[in-house]
Short mmCIF file of C-alpha atoms and ligand atoms in Angstrom, two decimals:
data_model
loop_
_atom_site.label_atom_id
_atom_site.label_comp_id
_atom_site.label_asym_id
_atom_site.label_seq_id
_atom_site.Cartn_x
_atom_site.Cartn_y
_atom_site.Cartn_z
CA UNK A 1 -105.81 16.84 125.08
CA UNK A 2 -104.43 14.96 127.75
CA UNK A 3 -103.06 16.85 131.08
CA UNK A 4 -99.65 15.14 132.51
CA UNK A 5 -96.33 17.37 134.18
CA UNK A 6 -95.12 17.03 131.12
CA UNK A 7 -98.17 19.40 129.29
CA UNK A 8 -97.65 22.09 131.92
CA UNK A 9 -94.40 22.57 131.32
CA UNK A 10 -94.53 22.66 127.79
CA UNK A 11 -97.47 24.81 127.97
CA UNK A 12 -95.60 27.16 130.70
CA UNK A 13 -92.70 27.71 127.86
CA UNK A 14 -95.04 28.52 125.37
CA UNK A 15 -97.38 31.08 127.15
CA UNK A 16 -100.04 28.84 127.57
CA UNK A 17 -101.85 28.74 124.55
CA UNK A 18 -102.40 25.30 123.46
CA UNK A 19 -105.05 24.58 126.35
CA UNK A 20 -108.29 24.13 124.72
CA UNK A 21 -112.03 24.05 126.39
CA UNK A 22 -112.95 21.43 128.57
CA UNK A 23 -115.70 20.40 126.88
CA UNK A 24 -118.20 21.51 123.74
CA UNK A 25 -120.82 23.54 123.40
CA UNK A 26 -123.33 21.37 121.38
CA UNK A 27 -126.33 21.88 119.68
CA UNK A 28 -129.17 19.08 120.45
CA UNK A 29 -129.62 16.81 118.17
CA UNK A 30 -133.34 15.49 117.60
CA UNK A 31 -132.62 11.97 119.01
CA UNK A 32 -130.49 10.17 121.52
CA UNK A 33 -130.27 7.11 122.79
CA UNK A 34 -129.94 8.23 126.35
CA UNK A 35 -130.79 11.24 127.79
CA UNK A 36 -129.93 12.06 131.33
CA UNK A 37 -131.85 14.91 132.72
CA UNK A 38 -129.87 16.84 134.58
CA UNK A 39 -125.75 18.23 134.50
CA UNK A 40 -125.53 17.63 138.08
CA UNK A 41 -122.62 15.53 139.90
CA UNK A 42 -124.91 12.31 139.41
CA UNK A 43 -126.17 13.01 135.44
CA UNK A 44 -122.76 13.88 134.53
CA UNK A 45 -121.12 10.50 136.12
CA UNK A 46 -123.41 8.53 134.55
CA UNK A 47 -122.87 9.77 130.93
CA UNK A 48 -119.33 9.70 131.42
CA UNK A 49 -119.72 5.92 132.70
CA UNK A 50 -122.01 5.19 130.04
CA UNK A 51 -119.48 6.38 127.31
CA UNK A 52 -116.34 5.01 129.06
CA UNK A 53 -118.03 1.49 130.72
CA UNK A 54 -120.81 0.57 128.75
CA UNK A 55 -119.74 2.16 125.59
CA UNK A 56 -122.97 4.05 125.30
CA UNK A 57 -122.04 6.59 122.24
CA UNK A 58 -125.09 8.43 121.67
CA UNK A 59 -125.95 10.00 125.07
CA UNK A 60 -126.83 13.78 125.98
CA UNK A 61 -126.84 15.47 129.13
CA UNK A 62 -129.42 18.05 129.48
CA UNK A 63 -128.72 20.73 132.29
CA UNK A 64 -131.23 24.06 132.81
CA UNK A 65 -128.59 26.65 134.05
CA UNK A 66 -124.49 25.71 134.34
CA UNK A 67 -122.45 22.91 135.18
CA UNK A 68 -121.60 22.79 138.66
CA UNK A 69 -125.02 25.19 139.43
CA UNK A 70 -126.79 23.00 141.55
CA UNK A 71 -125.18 20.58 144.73
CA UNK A 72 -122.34 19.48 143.12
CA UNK A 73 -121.23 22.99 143.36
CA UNK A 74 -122.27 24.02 146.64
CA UNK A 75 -121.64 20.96 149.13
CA UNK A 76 -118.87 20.92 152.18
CA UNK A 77 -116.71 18.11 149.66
CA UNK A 78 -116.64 15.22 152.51
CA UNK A 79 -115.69 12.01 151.04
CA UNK A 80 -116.37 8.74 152.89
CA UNK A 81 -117.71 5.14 153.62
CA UNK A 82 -118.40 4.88 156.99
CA UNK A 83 -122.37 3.56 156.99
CA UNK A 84 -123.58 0.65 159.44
CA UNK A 85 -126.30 -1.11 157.10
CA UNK A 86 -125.51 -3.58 154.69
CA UNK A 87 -128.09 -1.67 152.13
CA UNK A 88 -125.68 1.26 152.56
CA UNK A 89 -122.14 0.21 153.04
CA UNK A 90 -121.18 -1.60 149.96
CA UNK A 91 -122.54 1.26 148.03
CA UNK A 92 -120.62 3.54 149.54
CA UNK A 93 -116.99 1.14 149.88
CA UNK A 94 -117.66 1.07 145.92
CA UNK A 95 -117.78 4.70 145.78
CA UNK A 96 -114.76 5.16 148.12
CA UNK A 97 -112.40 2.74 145.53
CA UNK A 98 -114.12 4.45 142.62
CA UNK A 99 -112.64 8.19 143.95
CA UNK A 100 -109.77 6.46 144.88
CA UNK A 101 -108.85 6.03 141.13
CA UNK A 102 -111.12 9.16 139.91
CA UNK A 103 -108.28 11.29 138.84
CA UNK A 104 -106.52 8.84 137.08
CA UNK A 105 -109.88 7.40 135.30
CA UNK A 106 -110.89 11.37 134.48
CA UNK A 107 -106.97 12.93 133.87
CA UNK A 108 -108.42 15.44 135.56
CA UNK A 109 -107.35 17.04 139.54
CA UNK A 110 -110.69 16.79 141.20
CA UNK A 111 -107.92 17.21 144.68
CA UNK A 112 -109.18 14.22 146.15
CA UNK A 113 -107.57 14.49 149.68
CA UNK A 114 -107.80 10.81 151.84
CA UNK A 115 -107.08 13.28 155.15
CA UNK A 116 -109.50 11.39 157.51
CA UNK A 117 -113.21 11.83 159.08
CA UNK A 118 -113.41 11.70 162.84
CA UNK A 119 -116.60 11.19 164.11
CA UNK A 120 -116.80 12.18 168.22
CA UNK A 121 -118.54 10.22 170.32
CA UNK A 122 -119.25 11.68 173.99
CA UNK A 123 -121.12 8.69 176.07
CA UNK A 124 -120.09 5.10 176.57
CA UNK A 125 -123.69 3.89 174.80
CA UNK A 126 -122.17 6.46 171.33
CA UNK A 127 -118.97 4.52 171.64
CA UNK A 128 -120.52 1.41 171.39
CA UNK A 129 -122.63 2.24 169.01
CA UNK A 130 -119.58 3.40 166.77
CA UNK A 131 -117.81 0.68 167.77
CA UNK A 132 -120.40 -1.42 165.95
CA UNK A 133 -120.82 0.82 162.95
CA UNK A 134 -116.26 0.54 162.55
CA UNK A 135 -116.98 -3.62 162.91
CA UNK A 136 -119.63 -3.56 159.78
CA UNK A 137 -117.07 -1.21 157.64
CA UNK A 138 -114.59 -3.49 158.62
CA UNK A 139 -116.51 -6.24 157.33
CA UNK A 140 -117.17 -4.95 154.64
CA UNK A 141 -114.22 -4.20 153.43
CA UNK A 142 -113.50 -0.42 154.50
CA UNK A 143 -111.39 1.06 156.92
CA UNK A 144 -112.12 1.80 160.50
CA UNK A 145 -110.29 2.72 163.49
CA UNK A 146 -111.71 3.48 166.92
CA UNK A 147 -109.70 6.17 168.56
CA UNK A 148 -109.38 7.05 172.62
CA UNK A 149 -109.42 10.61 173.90
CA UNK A 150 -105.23 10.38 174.41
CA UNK A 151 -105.08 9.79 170.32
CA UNK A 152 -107.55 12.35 169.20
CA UNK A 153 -105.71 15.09 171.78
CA UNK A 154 -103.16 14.87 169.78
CA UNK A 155 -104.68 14.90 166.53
CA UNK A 156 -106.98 17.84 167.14
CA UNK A 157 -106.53 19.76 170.48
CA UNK A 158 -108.01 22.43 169.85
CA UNK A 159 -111.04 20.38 170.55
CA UNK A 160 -113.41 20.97 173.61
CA UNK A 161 -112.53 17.86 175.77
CA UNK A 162 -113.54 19.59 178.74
CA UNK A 163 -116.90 20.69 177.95
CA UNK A 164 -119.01 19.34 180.86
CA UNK A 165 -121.90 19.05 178.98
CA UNK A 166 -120.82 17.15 175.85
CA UNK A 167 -117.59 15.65 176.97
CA UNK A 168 -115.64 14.51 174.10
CA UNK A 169 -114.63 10.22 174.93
CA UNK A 170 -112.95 9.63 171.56
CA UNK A 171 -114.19 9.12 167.87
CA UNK A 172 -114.77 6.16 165.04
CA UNK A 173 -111.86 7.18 161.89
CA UNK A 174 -112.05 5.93 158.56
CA UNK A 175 -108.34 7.44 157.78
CA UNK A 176 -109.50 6.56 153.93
CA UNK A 177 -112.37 9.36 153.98
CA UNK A 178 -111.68 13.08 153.62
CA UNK A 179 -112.62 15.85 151.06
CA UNK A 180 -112.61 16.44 146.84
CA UNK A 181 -113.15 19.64 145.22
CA UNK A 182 -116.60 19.47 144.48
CA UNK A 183 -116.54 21.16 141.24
CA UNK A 184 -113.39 19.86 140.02
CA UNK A 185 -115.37 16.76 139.61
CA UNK A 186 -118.51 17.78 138.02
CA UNK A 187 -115.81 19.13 135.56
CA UNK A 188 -113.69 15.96 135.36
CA UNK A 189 -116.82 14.12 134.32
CA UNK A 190 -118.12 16.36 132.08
CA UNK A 191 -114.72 16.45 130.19
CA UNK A 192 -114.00 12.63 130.16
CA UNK A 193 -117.70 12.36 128.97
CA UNK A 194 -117.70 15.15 126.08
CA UNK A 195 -113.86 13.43 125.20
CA UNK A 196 -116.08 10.44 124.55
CA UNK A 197 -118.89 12.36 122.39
CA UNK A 198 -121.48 12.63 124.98
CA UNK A 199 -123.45 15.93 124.31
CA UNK A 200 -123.56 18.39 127.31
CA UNK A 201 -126.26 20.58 126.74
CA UNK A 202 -126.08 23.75 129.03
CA UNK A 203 -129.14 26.20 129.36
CA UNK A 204 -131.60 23.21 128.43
CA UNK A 205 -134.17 23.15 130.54
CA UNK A 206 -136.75 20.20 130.40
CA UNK A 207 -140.05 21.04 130.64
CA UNK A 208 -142.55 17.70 130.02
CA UNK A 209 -142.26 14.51 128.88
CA UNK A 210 -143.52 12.50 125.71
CA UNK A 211 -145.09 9.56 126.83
CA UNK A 212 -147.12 7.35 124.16
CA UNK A 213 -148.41 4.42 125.27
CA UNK A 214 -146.53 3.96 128.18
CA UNK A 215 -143.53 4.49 126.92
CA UNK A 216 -140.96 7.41 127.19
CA UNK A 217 -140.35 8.99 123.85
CA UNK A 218 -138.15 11.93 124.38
CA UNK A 219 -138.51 15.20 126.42
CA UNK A 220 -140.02 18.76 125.77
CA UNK A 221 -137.10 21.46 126.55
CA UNK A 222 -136.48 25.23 126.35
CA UNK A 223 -134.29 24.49 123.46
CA UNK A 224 -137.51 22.49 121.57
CA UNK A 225 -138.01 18.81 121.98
CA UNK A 226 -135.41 16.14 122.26
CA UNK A 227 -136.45 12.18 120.98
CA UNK A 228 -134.66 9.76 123.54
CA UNK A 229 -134.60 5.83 123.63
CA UNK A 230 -134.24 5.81 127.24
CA UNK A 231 -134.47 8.99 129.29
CA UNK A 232 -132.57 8.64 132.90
CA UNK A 233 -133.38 11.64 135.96
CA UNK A 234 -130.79 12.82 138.08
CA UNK A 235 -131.85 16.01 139.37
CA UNK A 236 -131.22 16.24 142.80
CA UNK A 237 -133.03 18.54 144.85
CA UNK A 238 -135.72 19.16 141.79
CA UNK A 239 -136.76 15.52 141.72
CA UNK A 240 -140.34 16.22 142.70
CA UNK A 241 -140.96 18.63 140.41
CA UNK A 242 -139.28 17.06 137.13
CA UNK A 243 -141.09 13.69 138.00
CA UNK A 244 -144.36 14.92 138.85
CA UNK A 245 -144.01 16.19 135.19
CA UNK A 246 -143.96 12.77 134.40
CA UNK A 247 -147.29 12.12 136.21
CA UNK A 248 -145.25 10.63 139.40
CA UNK A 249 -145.23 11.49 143.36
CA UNK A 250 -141.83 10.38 145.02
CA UNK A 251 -141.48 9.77 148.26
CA UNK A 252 -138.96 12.80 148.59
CA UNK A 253 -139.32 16.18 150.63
CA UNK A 254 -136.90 19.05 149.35
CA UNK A 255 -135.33 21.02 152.47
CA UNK A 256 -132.71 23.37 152.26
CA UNK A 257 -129.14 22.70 153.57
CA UNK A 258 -126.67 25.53 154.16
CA UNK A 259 -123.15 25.80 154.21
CA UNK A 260 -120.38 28.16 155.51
CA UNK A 261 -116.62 28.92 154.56
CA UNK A 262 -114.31 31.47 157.56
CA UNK A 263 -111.63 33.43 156.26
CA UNK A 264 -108.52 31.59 155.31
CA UNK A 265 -106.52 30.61 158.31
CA UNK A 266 -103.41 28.70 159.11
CA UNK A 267 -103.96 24.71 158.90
CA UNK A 268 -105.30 23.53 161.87
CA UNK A 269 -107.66 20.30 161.34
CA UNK A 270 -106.20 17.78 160.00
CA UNK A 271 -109.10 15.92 158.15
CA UNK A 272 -113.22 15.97 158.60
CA UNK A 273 -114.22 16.55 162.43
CA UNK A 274 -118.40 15.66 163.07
CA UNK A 275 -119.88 16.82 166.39
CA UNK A 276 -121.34 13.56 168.26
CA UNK A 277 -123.66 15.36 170.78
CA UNK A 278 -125.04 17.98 167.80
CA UNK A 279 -125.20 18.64 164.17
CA UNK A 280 -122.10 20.41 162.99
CA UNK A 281 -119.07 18.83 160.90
CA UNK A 282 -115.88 20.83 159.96
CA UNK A 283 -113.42 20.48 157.15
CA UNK A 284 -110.33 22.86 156.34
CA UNK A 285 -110.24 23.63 152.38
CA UNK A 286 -106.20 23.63 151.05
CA UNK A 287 -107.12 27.49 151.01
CA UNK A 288 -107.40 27.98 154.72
CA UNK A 289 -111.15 28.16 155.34
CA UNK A 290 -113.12 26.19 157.64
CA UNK A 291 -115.75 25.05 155.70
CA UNK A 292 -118.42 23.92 157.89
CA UNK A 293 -122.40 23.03 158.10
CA UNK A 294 -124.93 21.36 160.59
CA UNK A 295 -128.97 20.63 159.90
CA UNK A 296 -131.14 21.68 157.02
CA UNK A 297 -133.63 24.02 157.36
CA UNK A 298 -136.67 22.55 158.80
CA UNK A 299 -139.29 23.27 156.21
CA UNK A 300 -139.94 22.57 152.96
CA UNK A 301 -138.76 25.00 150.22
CA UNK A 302 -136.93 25.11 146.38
CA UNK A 303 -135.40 28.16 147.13
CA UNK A 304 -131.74 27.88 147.21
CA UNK A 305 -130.99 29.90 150.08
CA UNK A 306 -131.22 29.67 153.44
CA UNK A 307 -132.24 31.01 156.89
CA UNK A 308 -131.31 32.84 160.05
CA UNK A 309 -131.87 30.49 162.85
CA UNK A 310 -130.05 27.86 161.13
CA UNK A 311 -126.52 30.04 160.94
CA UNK A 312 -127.30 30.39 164.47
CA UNK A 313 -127.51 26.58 165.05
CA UNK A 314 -124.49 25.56 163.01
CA UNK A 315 -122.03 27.97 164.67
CA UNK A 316 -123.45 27.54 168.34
CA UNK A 317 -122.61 23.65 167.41
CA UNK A 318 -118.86 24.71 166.17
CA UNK A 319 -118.84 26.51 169.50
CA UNK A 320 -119.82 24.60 171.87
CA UNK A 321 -117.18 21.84 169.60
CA UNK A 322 -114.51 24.17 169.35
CA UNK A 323 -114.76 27.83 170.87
CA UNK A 324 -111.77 28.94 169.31
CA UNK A 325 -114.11 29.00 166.16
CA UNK A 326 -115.72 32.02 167.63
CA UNK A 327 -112.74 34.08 167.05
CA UNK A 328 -112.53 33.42 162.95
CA UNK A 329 -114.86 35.39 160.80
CA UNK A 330 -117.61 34.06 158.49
CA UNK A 331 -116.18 34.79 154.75
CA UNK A 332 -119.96 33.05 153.07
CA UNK A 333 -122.60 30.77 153.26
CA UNK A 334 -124.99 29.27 150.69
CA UNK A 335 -127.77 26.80 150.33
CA UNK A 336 -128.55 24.20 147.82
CA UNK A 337 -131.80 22.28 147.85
CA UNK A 338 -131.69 18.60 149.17
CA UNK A 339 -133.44 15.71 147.82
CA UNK A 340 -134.68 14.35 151.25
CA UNK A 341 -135.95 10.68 150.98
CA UNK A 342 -138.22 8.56 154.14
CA UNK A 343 -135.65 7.09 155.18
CA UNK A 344 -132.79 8.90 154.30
CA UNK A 345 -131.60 6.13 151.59
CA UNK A 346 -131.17 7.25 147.96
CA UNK A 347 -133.35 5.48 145.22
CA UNK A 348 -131.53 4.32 141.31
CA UNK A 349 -134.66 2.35 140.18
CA UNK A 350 -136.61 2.12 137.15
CA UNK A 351 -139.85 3.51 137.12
CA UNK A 352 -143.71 2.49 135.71
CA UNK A 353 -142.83 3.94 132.40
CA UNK A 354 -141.18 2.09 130.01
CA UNK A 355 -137.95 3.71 129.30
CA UNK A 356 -137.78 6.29 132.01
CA UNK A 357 -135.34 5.87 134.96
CA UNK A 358 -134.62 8.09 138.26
CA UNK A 359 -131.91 8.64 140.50
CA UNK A 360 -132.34 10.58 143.69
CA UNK A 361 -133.16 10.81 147.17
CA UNK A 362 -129.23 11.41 148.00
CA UNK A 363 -130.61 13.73 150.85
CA UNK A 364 -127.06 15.72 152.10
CA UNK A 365 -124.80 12.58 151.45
CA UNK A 366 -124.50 12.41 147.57
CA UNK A 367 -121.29 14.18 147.42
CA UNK A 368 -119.85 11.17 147.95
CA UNK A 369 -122.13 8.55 146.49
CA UNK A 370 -120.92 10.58 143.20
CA UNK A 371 -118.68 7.54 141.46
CA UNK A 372 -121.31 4.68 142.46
CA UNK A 373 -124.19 6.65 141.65
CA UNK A 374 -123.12 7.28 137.97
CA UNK A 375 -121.41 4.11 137.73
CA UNK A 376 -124.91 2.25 139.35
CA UNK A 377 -127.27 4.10 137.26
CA UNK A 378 -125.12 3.72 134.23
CA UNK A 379 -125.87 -0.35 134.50
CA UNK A 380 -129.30 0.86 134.92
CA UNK A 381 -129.99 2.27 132.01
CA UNK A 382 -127.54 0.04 129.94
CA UNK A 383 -128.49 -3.34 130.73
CA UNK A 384 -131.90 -2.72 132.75
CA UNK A 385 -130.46 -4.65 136.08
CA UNK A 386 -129.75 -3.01 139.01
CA UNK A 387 -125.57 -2.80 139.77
CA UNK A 388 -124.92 -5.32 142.64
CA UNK A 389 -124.29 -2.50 145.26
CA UNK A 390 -127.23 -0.70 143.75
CA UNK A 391 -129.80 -3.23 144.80
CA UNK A 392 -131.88 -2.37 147.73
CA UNK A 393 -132.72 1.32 146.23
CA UNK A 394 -135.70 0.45 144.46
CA UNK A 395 -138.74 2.11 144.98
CA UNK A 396 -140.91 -0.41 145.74
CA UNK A 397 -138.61 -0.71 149.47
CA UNK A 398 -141.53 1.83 150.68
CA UNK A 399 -144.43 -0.35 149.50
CA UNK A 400 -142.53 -3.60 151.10
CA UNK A 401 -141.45 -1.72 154.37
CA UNK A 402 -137.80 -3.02 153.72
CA UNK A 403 -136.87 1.09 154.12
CA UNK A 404 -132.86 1.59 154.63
CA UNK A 405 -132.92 3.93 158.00
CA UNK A 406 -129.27 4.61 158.95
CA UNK A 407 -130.17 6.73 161.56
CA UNK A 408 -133.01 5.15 162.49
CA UNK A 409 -135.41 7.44 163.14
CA UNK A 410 -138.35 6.94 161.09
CA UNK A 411 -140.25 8.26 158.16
CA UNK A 412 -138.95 12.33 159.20
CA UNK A 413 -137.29 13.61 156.05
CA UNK A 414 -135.79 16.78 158.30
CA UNK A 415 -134.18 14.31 160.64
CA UNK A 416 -132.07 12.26 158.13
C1 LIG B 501 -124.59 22.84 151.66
C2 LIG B 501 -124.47 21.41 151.22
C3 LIG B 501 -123.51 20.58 151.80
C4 LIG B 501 -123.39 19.26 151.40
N1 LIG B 501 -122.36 18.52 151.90
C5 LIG B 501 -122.15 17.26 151.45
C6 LIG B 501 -121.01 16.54 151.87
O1 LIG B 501 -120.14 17.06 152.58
N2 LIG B 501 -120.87 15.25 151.45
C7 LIG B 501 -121.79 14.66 150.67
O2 LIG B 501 -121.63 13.48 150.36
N3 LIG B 501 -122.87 15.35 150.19
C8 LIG B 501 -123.06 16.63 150.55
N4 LIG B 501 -124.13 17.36 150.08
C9 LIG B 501 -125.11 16.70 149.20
C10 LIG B 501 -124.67 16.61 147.76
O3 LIG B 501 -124.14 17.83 147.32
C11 LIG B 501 -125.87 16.20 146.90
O4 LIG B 501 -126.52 15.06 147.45
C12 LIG B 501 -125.46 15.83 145.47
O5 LIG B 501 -124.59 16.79 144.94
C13 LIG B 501 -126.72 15.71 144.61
O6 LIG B 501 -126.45 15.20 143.33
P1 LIG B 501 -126.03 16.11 142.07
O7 LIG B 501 -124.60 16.47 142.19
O8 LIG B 501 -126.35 15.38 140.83
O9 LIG B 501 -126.98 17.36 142.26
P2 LIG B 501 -127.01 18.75 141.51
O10 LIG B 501 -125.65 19.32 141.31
O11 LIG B 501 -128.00 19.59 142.22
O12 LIG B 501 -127.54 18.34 140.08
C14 LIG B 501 -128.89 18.33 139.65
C15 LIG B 501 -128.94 19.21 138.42
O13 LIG B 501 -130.22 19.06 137.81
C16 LIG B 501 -130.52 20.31 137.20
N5 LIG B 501 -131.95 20.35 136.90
C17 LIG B 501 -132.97 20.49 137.78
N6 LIG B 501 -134.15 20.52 137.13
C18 LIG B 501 -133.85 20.42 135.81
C19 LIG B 501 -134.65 20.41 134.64
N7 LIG B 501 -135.99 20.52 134.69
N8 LIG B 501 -134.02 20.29 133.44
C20 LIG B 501 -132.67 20.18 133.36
N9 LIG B 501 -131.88 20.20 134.46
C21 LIG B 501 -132.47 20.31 135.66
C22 LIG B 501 -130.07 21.33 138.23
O14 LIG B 501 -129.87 22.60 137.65
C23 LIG B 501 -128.78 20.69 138.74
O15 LIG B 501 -127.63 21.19 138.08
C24 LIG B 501 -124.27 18.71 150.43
C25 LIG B 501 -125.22 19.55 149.85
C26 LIG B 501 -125.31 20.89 150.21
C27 LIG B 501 -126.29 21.79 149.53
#
């Protein structure tokens, strides 16, 4: 079933029942030729790549609890490719042109919305820093436009430009960035996937490994054991845990990372605001609500919910940003468990088992890795190179010291 105009107007004259379910409900079979571990943004991208790209046919995805359960389903949506290193940014430039198509690739409205990220810098040494960091997008091949505080008044006055102690100078754009609905692409994937006879297996839990003679054989579940040529990881914020089942330690801490959505109001920001002098970003969903966030929680935890004193961060960042925040009232909040790497760079590597692959490390900037992560661990696993944006996240970049710190500030997980 293919979704056009045309299909929803038919479908409106005929009280809508020829739509049909997004995707099956299979049960496993006793063998694959891939398995991806987890029904996450990432697992789900790469089957659907697999199928579509490298023509993979006999691939399952194995998910414990629901599509769209786990960060996929619970992030603030930004979209964007504004990184300074050159380990980062033509990852991310390839994700960018991937979403730029997704809809189209997927027939599916994930609402990909190009509306802009600002980020506000409030010094002269910030401005030349993101002056630099625009140059390298530039370079390579993104979008960047350095904007004085005349331009951004007008774009978003309701912004604190006055505040003595973070005055606000002006801000880096990438006019290309700006938001998807988060679960509207876990669902596109899944679809164009099952459309291509990849199994999505729901409520299927893995619980161990086979591994005979140092090779992967297939992987023990709730729903009994599943043989697998190759068996690829992409479980997020659980990436400890399922690996260690495999006998490995990653060089991943899991924090927590909440989020927070006001009551609807009239549109008001135009695209993606970040705070320069503090951790808070802010987004406006098409329904009206601010959806906003700042740090993750600063210890280490599975549980996905979050704290207190980190509410009390976030929206003493939105105020001290923009007080007339202050007057709109929290509608929720969540948490979602973040895979946070040493220096904040994801991995897509093989590992020391023959046949077993991991993705992770996406710390809270996945989201928007989404296309190149499936598409870059879908090469993976088909061809057993690294894609050539994919290159630098091996694992062996720890051992080497060639680590990929965008921020720059050292092996601290929580600071990422
Ligand atoms: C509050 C918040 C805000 C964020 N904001 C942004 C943002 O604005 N932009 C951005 O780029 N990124 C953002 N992120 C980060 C982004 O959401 C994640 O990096 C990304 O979604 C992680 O990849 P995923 O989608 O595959 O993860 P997930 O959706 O978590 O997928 C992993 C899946 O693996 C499953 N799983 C775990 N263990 C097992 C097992 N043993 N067997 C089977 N399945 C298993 C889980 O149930 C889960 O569904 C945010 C995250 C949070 C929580």
């Amino acid at each position: 079933m293919r979704f056009s105009g045309f299909r929803v107007i038919k479908e409106a004259l005929t009280g809508h029942r020829g739509w049909g379910m997004l995707w099956r409900n299979p049960e496993p079979k006793p063998h694959y030729d891939i398995v991806i571990v987890g029904g996450g943004g990432h697992g789900l991208a790469t089957a659907f790549y697999l199928a579509k790209t490298f023509k993979q046919a006999r691939v399952a995805v194995l998910e414990k609890g629901w599509l769209g359960s786990g960060n996929i389903g619970r992030n603030t949506t930004i979209i964007r490719s504004n990184y300074l290193l050159p380990g980062n940014e033509p990852f991310y430039e390839f994700s960018m042109k991937l979403w730029e198509n997704l809809e189209q690739e997927t027939n599916f409205n994930s609402m990909v919305s190009q509306r802009g990220i600002i980020n506000l810098f409030h010094t002269d040494g910030q401005r030349d820093a993101y002056r630099r960091r625009g140059n390298a997008m530039l370079l390579a091949g993104a979008d960047a436009r350095l904007l004085g505080q005349d331009e951004l008044r007008e774009i978003a006055p309701f912004l604190n430009f006055d505040n003595a102690r973070f005055p606000i100078k002006g801000g880096l754009m990438q006019p290309r960035a700006g938001t998807a609905r988060h679960d509207g692409v876990a669902w596109g994937y899944a679809r164009g996937a099952d459309m291509r006879g990849v199994d999505i297996i729901q409520n299927c839990e893995v619980t161990g490994f086979r591994i005979e003679g140092g090779k992967v054989q297939g992987v023990e579940t709730s729903r009994g054991y599943i043989g697998a040529g190759k068996v690829g990881v992409a479980v997020a914020g659980n990436s400890s845990r399922v690996m260690a089942m495999a006998g490995m330690r990653l060089p991943i801490e899991s924090h927590v990372l909440q989020a927070f959505v006001s009551e609807g109001l009239k549109p008001t920001i135009p695209g993606v605001i970040t705070f320069g002098a503090g951790h808070f970003y802010v987004s406006q969903s098409d329904k009206g609500g601010l959806v906003f966030g700042g740090d993750i929680d600063g210890y280490n935890s599975y549980a996905q919910r979050g704290n207190l004193p980190v509410v009390e961060d976030v929206v003493e960042g939105g105020m001290a940003l923009m007080p007339m925040i202050g007057r709109a009232r929290l509608l929720r909040s969540w948490g979602g468990i973040m895979d946070m790497s040493m220096d904040g760079s994801p991995i897509i590597d093989r590992t020391g088992i023959d046949g077993l692959y991991f993705n992770g490390g996406w710390c809270y900037g996945g989201f928007k890795a989404t296309p190149a992560s499936g598409y870059a661990f879908a090469h993976l696993l088909a061809t057993d190179r690294p894609h050539e944006t994919a290159t630098a996240y091996r694992f062996d970049r720890f051992a080497r010291g060639h680590v990929i710190d965008e921020k720059g500030v050292g092996a601290q997980p929580n600071l990422h």
